[in-house]
GROMACS .gro file of C-alpha atoms in nm:
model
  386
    1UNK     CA    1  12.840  16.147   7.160
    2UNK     CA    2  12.917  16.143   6.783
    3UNK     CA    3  13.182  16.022   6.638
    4UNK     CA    4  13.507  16.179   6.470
    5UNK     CA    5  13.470  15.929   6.161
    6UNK     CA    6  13.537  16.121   5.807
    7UNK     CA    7  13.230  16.129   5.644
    8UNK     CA    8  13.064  16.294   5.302
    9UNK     CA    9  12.991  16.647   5.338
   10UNK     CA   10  12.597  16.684   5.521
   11UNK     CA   11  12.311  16.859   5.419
   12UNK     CA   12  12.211  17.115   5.716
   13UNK     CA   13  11.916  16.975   5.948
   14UNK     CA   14  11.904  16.655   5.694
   15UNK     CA   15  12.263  16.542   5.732
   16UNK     CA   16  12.284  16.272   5.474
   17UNK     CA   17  11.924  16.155   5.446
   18UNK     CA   18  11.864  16.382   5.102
   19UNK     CA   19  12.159  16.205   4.913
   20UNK     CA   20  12.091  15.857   5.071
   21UNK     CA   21  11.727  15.907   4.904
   22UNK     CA   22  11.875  16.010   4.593
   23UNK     CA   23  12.176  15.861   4.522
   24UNK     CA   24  12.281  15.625   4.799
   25UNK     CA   25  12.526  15.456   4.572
   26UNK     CA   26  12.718  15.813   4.482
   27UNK     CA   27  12.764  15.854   4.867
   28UNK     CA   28  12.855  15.515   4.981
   29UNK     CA   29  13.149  15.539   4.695
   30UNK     CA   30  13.261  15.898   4.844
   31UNK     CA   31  13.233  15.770   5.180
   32UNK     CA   32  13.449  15.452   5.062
   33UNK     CA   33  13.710  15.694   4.886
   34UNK     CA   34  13.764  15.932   5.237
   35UNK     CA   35  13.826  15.638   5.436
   36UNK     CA   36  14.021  15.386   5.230
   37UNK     CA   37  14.356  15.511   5.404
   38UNK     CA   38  14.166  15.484   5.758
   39UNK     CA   39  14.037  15.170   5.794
   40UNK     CA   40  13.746  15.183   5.549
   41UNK     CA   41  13.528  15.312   5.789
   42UNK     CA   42  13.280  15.628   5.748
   43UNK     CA   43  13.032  15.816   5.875
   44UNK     CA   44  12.696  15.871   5.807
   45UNK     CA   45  12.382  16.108   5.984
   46UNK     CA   46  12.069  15.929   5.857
   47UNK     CA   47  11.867  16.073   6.129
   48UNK     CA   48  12.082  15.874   6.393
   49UNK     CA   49  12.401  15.836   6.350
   50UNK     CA   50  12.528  15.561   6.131
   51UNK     CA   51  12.874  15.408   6.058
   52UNK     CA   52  12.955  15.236   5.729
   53UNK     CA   53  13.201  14.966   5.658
   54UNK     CA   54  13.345  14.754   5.333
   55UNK     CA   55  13.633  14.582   5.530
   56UNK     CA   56  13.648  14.239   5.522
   57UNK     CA   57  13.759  14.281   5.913
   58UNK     CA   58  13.444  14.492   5.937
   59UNK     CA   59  13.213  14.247   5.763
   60UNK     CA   60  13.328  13.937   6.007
   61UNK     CA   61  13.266  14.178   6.299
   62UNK     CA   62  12.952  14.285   6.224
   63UNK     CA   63  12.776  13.938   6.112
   64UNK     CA   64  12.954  13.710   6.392
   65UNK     CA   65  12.902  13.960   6.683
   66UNK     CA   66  12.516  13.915   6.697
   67UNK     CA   67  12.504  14.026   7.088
   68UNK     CA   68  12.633  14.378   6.958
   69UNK     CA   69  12.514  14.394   6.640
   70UNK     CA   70  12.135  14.347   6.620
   71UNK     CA   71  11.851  14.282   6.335
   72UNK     CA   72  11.574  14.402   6.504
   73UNK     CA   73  11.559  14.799   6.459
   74UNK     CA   74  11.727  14.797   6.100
   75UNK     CA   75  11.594  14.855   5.764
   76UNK     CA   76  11.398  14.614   5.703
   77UNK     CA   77  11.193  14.696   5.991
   78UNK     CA   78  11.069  14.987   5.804
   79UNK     CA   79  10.908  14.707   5.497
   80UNK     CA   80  10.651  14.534   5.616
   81UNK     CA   81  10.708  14.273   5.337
   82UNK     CA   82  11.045  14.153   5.531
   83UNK     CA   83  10.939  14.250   5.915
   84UNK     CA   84  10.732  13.946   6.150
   85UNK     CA   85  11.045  13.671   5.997
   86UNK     CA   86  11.337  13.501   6.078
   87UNK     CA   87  11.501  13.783   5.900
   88UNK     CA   88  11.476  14.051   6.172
   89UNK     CA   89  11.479  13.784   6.446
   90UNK     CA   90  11.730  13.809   6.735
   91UNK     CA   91  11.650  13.588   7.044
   92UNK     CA   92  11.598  13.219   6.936
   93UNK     CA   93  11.734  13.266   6.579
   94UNK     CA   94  11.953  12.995   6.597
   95UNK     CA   95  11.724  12.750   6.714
   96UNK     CA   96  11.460  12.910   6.420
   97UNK     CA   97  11.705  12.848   6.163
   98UNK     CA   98  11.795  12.498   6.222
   99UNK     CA   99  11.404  12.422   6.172
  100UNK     CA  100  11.412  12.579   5.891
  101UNK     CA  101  11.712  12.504   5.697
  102UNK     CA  102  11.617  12.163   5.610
  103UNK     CA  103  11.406  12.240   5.290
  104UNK     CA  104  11.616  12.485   5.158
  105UNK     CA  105  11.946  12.289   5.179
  106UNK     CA  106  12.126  12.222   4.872
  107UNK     CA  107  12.019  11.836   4.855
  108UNK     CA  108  11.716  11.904   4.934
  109UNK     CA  109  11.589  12.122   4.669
  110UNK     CA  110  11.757  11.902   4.425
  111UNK     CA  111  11.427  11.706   4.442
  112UNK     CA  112  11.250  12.048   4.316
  113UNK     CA  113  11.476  12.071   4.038
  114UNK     CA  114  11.245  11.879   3.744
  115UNK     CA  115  10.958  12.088   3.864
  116UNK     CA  116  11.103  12.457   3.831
  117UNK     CA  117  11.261  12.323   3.530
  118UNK     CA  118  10.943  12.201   3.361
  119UNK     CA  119  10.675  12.517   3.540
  120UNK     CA  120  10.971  12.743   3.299
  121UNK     CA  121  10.930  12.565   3.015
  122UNK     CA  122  10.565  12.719   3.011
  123UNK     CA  123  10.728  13.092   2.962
  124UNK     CA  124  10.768  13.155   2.630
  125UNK     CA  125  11.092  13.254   2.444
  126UNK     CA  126  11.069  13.548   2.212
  127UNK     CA  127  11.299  13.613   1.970
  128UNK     CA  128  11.348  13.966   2.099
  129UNK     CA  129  11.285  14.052   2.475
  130UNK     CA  130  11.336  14.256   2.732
  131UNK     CA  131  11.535  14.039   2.984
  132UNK     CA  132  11.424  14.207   3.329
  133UNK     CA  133  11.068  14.135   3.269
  134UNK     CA  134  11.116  13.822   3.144
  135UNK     CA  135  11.354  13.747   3.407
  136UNK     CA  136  11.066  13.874   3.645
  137UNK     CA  137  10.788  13.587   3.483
  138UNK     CA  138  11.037  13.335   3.491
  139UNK     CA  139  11.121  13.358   3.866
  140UNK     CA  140  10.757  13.412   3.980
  141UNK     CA  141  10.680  13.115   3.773
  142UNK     CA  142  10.991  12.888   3.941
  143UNK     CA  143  10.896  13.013   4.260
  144UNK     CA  144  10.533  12.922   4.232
  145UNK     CA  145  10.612  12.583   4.116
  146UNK     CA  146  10.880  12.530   4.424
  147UNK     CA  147  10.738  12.668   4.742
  148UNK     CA  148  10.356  12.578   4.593
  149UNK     CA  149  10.404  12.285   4.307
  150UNK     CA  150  10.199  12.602   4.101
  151UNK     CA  151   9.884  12.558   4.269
  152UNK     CA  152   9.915  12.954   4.424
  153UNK     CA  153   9.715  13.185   4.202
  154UNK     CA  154   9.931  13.320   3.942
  155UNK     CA  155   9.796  13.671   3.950
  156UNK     CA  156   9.809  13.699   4.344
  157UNK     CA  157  10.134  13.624   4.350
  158UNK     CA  158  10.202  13.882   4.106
  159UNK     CA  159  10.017  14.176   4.261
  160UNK     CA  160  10.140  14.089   4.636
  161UNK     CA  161  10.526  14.130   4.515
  162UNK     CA  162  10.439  14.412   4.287
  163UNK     CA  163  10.532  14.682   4.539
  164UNK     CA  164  10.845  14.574   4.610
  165UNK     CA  165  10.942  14.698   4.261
  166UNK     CA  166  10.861  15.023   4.313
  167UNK     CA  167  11.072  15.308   4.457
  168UNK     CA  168  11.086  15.418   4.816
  169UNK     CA  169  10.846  15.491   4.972
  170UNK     CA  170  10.593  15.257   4.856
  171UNK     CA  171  10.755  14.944   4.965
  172UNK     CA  172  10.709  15.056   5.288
  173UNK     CA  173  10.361  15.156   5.327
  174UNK     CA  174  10.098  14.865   5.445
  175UNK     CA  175   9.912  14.722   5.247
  176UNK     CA  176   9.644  14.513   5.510
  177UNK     CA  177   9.378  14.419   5.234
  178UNK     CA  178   9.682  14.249   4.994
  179UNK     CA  179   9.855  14.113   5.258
  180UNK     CA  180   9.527  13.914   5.401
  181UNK     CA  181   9.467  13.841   5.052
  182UNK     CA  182   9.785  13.645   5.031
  183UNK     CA  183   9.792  13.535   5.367
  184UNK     CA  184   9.470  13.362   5.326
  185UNK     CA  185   9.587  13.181   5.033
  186UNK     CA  186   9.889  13.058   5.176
  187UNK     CA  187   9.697  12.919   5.513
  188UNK     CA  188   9.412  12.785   5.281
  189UNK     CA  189   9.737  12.542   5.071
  190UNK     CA  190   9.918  12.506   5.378
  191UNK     CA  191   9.605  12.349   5.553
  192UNK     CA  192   9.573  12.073   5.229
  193UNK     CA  193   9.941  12.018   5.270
  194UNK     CA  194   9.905  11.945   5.573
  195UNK     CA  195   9.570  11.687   5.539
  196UNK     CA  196   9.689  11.563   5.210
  197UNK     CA  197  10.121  11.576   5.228
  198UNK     CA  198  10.293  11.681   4.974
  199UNK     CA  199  10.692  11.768   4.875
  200UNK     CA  200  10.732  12.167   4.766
  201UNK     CA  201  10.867  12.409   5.046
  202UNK     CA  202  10.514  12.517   5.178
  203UNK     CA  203  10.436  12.145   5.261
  204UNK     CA  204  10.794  12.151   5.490
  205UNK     CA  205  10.737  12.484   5.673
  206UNK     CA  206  10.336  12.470   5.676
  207UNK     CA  207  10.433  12.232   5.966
  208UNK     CA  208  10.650  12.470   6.230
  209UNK     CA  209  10.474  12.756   6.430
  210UNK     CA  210  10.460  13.068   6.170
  211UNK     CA  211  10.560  12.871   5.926
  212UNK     CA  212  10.325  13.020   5.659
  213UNK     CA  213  10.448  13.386   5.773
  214UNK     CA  214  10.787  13.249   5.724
  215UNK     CA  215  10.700  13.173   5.343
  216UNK     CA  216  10.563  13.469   5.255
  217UNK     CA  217  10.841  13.649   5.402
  218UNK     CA  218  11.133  13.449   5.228
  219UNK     CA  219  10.893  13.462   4.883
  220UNK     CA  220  10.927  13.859   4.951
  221UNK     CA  221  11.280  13.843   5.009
  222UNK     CA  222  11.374  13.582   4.727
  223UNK     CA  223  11.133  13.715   4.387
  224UNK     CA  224  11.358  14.058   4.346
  225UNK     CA  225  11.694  14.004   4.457
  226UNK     CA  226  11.648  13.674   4.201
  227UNK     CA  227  11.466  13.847   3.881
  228UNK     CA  228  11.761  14.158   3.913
  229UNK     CA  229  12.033  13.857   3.892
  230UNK     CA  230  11.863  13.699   3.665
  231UNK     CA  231  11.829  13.995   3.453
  232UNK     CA  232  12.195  14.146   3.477
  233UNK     CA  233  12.308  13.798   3.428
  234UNK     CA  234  12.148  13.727   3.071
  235UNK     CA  235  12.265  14.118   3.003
  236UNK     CA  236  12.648  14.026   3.013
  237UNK     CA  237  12.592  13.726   2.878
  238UNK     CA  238  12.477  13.861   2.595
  239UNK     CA  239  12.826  14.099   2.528
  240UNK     CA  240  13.048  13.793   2.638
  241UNK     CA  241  12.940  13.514   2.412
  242UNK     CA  242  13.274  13.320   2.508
  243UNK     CA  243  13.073  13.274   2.827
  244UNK     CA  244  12.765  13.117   2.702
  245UNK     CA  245  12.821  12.740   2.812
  246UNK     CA  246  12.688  12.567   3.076
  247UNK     CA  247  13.028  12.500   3.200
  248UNK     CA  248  13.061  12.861   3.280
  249UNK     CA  249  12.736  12.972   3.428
  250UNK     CA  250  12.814  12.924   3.753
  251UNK     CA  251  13.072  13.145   3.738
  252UNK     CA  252  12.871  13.436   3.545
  253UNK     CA  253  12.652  13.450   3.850
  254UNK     CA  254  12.896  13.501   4.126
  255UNK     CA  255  13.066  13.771   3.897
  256UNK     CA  256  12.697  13.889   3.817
  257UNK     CA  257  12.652  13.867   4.221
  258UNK     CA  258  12.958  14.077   4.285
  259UNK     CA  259  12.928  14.338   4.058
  260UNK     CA  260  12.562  14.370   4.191
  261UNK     CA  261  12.471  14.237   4.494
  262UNK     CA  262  12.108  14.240   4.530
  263UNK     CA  263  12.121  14.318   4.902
  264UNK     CA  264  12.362  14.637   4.795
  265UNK     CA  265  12.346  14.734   5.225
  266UNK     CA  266  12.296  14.502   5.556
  267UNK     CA  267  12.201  14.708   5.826
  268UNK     CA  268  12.213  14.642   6.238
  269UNK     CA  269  12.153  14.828   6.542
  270UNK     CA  270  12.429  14.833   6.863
  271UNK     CA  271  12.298  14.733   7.129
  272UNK     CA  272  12.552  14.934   7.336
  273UNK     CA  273  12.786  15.184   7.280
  274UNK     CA  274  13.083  15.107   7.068
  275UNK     CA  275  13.437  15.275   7.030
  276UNK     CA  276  13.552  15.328   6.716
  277UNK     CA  277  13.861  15.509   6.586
  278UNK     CA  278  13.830  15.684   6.885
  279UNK     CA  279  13.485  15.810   6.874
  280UNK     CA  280  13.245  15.620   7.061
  281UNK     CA  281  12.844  15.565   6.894
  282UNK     CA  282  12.577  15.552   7.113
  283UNK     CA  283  12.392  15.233   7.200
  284UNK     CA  284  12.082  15.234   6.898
  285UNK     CA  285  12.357  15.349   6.604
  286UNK     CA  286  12.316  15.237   6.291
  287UNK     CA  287  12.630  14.973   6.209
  288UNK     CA  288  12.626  14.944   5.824
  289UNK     CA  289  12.801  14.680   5.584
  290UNK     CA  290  12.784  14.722   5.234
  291UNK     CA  291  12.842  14.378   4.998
  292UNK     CA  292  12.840  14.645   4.688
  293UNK     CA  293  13.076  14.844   4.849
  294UNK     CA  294  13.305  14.514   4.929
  295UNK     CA  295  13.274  14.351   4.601
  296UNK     CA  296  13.384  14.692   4.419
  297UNK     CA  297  13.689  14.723   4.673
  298UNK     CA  298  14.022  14.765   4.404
  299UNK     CA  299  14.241  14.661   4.723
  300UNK     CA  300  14.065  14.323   4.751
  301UNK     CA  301  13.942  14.278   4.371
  302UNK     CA  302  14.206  14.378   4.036
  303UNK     CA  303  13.988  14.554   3.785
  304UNK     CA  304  13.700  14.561   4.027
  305UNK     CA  305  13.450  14.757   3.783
  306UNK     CA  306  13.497  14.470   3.483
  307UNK     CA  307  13.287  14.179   3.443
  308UNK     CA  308  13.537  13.910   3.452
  309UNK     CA  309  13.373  13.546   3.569
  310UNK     CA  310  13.750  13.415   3.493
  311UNK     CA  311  13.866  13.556   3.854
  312UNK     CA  312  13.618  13.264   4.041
  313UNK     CA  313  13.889  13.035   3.958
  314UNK     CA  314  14.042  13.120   4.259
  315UNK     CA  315  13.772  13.187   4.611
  316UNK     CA  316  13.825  13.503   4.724
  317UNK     CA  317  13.933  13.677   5.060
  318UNK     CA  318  13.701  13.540   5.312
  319UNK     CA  319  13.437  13.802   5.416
  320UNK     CA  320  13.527  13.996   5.106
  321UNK     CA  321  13.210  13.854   4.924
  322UNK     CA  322  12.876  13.886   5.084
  323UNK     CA  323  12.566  13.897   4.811
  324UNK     CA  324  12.424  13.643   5.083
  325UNK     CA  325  12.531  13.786   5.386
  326UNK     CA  326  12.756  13.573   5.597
  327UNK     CA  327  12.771  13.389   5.939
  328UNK     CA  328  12.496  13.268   6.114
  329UNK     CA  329  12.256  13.510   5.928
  330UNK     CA  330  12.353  13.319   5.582
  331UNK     CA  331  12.068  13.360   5.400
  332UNK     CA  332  11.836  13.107   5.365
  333UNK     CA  333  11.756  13.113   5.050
  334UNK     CA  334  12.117  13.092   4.890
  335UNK     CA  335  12.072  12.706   4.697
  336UNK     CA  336  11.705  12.784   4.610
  337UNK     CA  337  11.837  13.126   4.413
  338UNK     CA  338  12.119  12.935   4.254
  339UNK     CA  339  11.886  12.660   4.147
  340UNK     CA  340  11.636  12.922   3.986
  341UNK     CA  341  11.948  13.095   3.829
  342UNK     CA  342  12.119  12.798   3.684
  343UNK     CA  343  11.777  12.656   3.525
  344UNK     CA  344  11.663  13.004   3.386
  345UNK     CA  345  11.997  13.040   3.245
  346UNK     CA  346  12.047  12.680   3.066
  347UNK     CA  347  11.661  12.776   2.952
  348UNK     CA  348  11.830  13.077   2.743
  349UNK     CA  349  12.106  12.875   2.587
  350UNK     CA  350  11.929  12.578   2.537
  351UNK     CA  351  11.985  12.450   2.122
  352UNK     CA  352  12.277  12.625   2.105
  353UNK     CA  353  12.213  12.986   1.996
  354UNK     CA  354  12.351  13.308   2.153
  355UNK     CA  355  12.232  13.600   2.294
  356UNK     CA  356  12.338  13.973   2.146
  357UNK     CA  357  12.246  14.263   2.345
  358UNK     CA  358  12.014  14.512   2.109
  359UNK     CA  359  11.984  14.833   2.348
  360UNK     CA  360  11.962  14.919   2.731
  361UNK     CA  361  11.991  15.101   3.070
  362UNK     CA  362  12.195  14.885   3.320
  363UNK     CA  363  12.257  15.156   3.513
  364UNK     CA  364  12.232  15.024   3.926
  365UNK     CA  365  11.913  15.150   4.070
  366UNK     CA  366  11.903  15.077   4.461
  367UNK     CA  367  11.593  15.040   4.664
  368UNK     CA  368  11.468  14.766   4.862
  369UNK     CA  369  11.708  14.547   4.619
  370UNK     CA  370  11.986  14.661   4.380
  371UNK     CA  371  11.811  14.636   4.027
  372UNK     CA  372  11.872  14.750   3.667
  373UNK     CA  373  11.706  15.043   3.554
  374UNK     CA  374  11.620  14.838   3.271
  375UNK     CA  375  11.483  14.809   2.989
  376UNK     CA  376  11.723  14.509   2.891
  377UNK     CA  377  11.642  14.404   2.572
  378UNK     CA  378  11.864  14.096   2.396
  379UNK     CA  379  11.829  13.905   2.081
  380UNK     CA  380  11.834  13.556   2.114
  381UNK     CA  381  11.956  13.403   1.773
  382UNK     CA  382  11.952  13.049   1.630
  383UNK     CA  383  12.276  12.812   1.686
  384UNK     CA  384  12.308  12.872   1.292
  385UNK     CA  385  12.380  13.275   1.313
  386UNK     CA  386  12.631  13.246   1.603
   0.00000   0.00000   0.00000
């Protein structure tokens, strides 16, 4: 049985699926606008029937209920990049996590912080450049030089998280020869790190059951949703200069975080029926959250379409900010991204000079992750010209 949630006008025999291709972000917002005097929750007919939700009451239901709401099924299913990890696990997650939280706790990667620092010293600092692909080089290269001290090859790396960058469907399709390209690499380091020790991430989880499948997965799920930070970050930067101190970077990426959440839509599957407003969905729904959705809420957030780092002065509403998810399903690479983030950033503003924005297309474009349509391209000037 359906349910009687208000939902954006369908698309006969498609229902939704044509817009969600095509502009996802247009119909989440007129979703969001029909329901914000009904408890901010909307329907959706994506080929089963879906519910969306931006409420912080709806976010805290949907992470901390794992019985009901379930990981297995959802999106990510459908990229193989993401599907075989701890991401899409159900039964024994908890006891997966705690095995693998060590490394990737925030004292922990502290020890990792001299060798991203010094692997992005080797990316070189033009005068004029376009700040998503230079954010792109500079996290492969930080990534490379945590999880592998920058012993994977450089080009492999590049070519096996390539696809991820292009647009649906092509992050989806499989890609056997690549993936047992890289797979083979990783088991081939994994095996020395294991004969000959060693302190990056692969040495911690080469030593777990599927601990190598667990690295390329979290390398899959960490490169993108860090380069499109990284990218939208040094973008405001460089049309807030009052902002470019170290003292505030910290607060230009949770702002950067909020305004665009790299995971822009967290999707589970019920596991039995559910009543809602109601209606009741049918055990396999879809049960949506959306952190862009919740971050952009103007009942929650004053202003909610400025950039303005200032408001992280304050936390906000719990369950009202979710660029990592929340709960138990925190995601696990949360200090590693900040790390990367903080050191590209300093990188930038190291000697004192600013960044000026030249020209650009920041425009949100959602796929697997919520990137800029790019190009981004800043001037970096010397402390002399600020």
């Amino acid at each position: 049985m359906t349910t009687p949630l208000l939902a954006p006008a369908t698309t006969p025999y498609a229902g939704h699926l044509l817009r969600w291709s095509r502009e996802p972000l247009a119909l989440l917002h007129e979703g969001a606008a029909l329901s914000r005097d009904s408890g901010k929750l909307f329907g959706l007919s994506l080929g089963l029937p879906a519910v969306v939700g931006s409420s912080p009451e709806w976010n805290r239901r949907l992470l901390s209920d794992l019985v009901t709401f379930r990981s297995a099924g959802s999106f990510s299913l459908f990229v193989p990049y993401l599907a075989g990890g701890i991401i899409l696990t159900d039964q024994g997650h908890a006891g997966r996590r705690q095995v693998l939280n060590p490394p990737f706790g925030k004292r922990s990667l502290e020890r990792l912080r001299g060798r991203v620092r010094t692997a992005l010293r080797l990316e070189r600092l033009e005068s004029t450049f376009d700040a998503l692909a230079w954010a792109d080089r500079a996290v492969l290269r930080m990534l490379n030089a945590a999880y592998f001290d920058s012993e994977l090859d450089a080009r492999l790396l590049h070519d096996f998280l390539a696809p991820l960058r292009s647009p649906f469907p092509l992050p989806a399709l499989p890609r056997p020869l690549l993936f047992g390209r890289m797979d083979a690499a990783l088991h081939a380091l994994a095996r020395r790190r294991l004969q000959e020790g060693g302190d990056d991430l692969l040495t911690h989880l080469a030593r777990w059951p599927g601990g190598v499948r667990e690295t390329r997965v979290s390398l899959a799920a960490g490169h993108d949703t860090t380069t499109h930070t990284l990218a939208w970050a040094i973008w405001h930067l460089s049309q807030y200069p009052e902002w470019q101190r170290e003292d505030g970077l910290k607060a230009v990426i949770k702002e950067t975080l909020r305004l665009y959440p790299p995971g822009w839509m967290g999707s589970r599957r019920l596991s039995r029926p559910l009543e809602l407003e109601g209606g009741m969905l049918p055990k396999g729904a879809l049960a949506l959250y959306s952190p862009y959705l919740s971050a952009r809420d103007p009942g929650t957030w004053p202003d909610p379409d400025a950039f303005l780092p200032q408001r992280w002065e304050r936390p906000p509403p719990a369950w009202s900010y979710l660029p990592f998810g929340g709960g138990e399903r925190l995601c696990l690479g949360i200090h590693l991204a900040n790390l990367l983030l903080e050191e590209a950033l300093l990188y930038l503003l190291a000697g004192g000079g600013a960044l000026r924005p030249v020209r650009g297309d920041p425009t949100p474009r959602p796929g697997v992750t919520l990137g800029p349509a790019g190009p981004l391209i800043v001037e970096r000037c010397p402390a002399r010209l600020r």
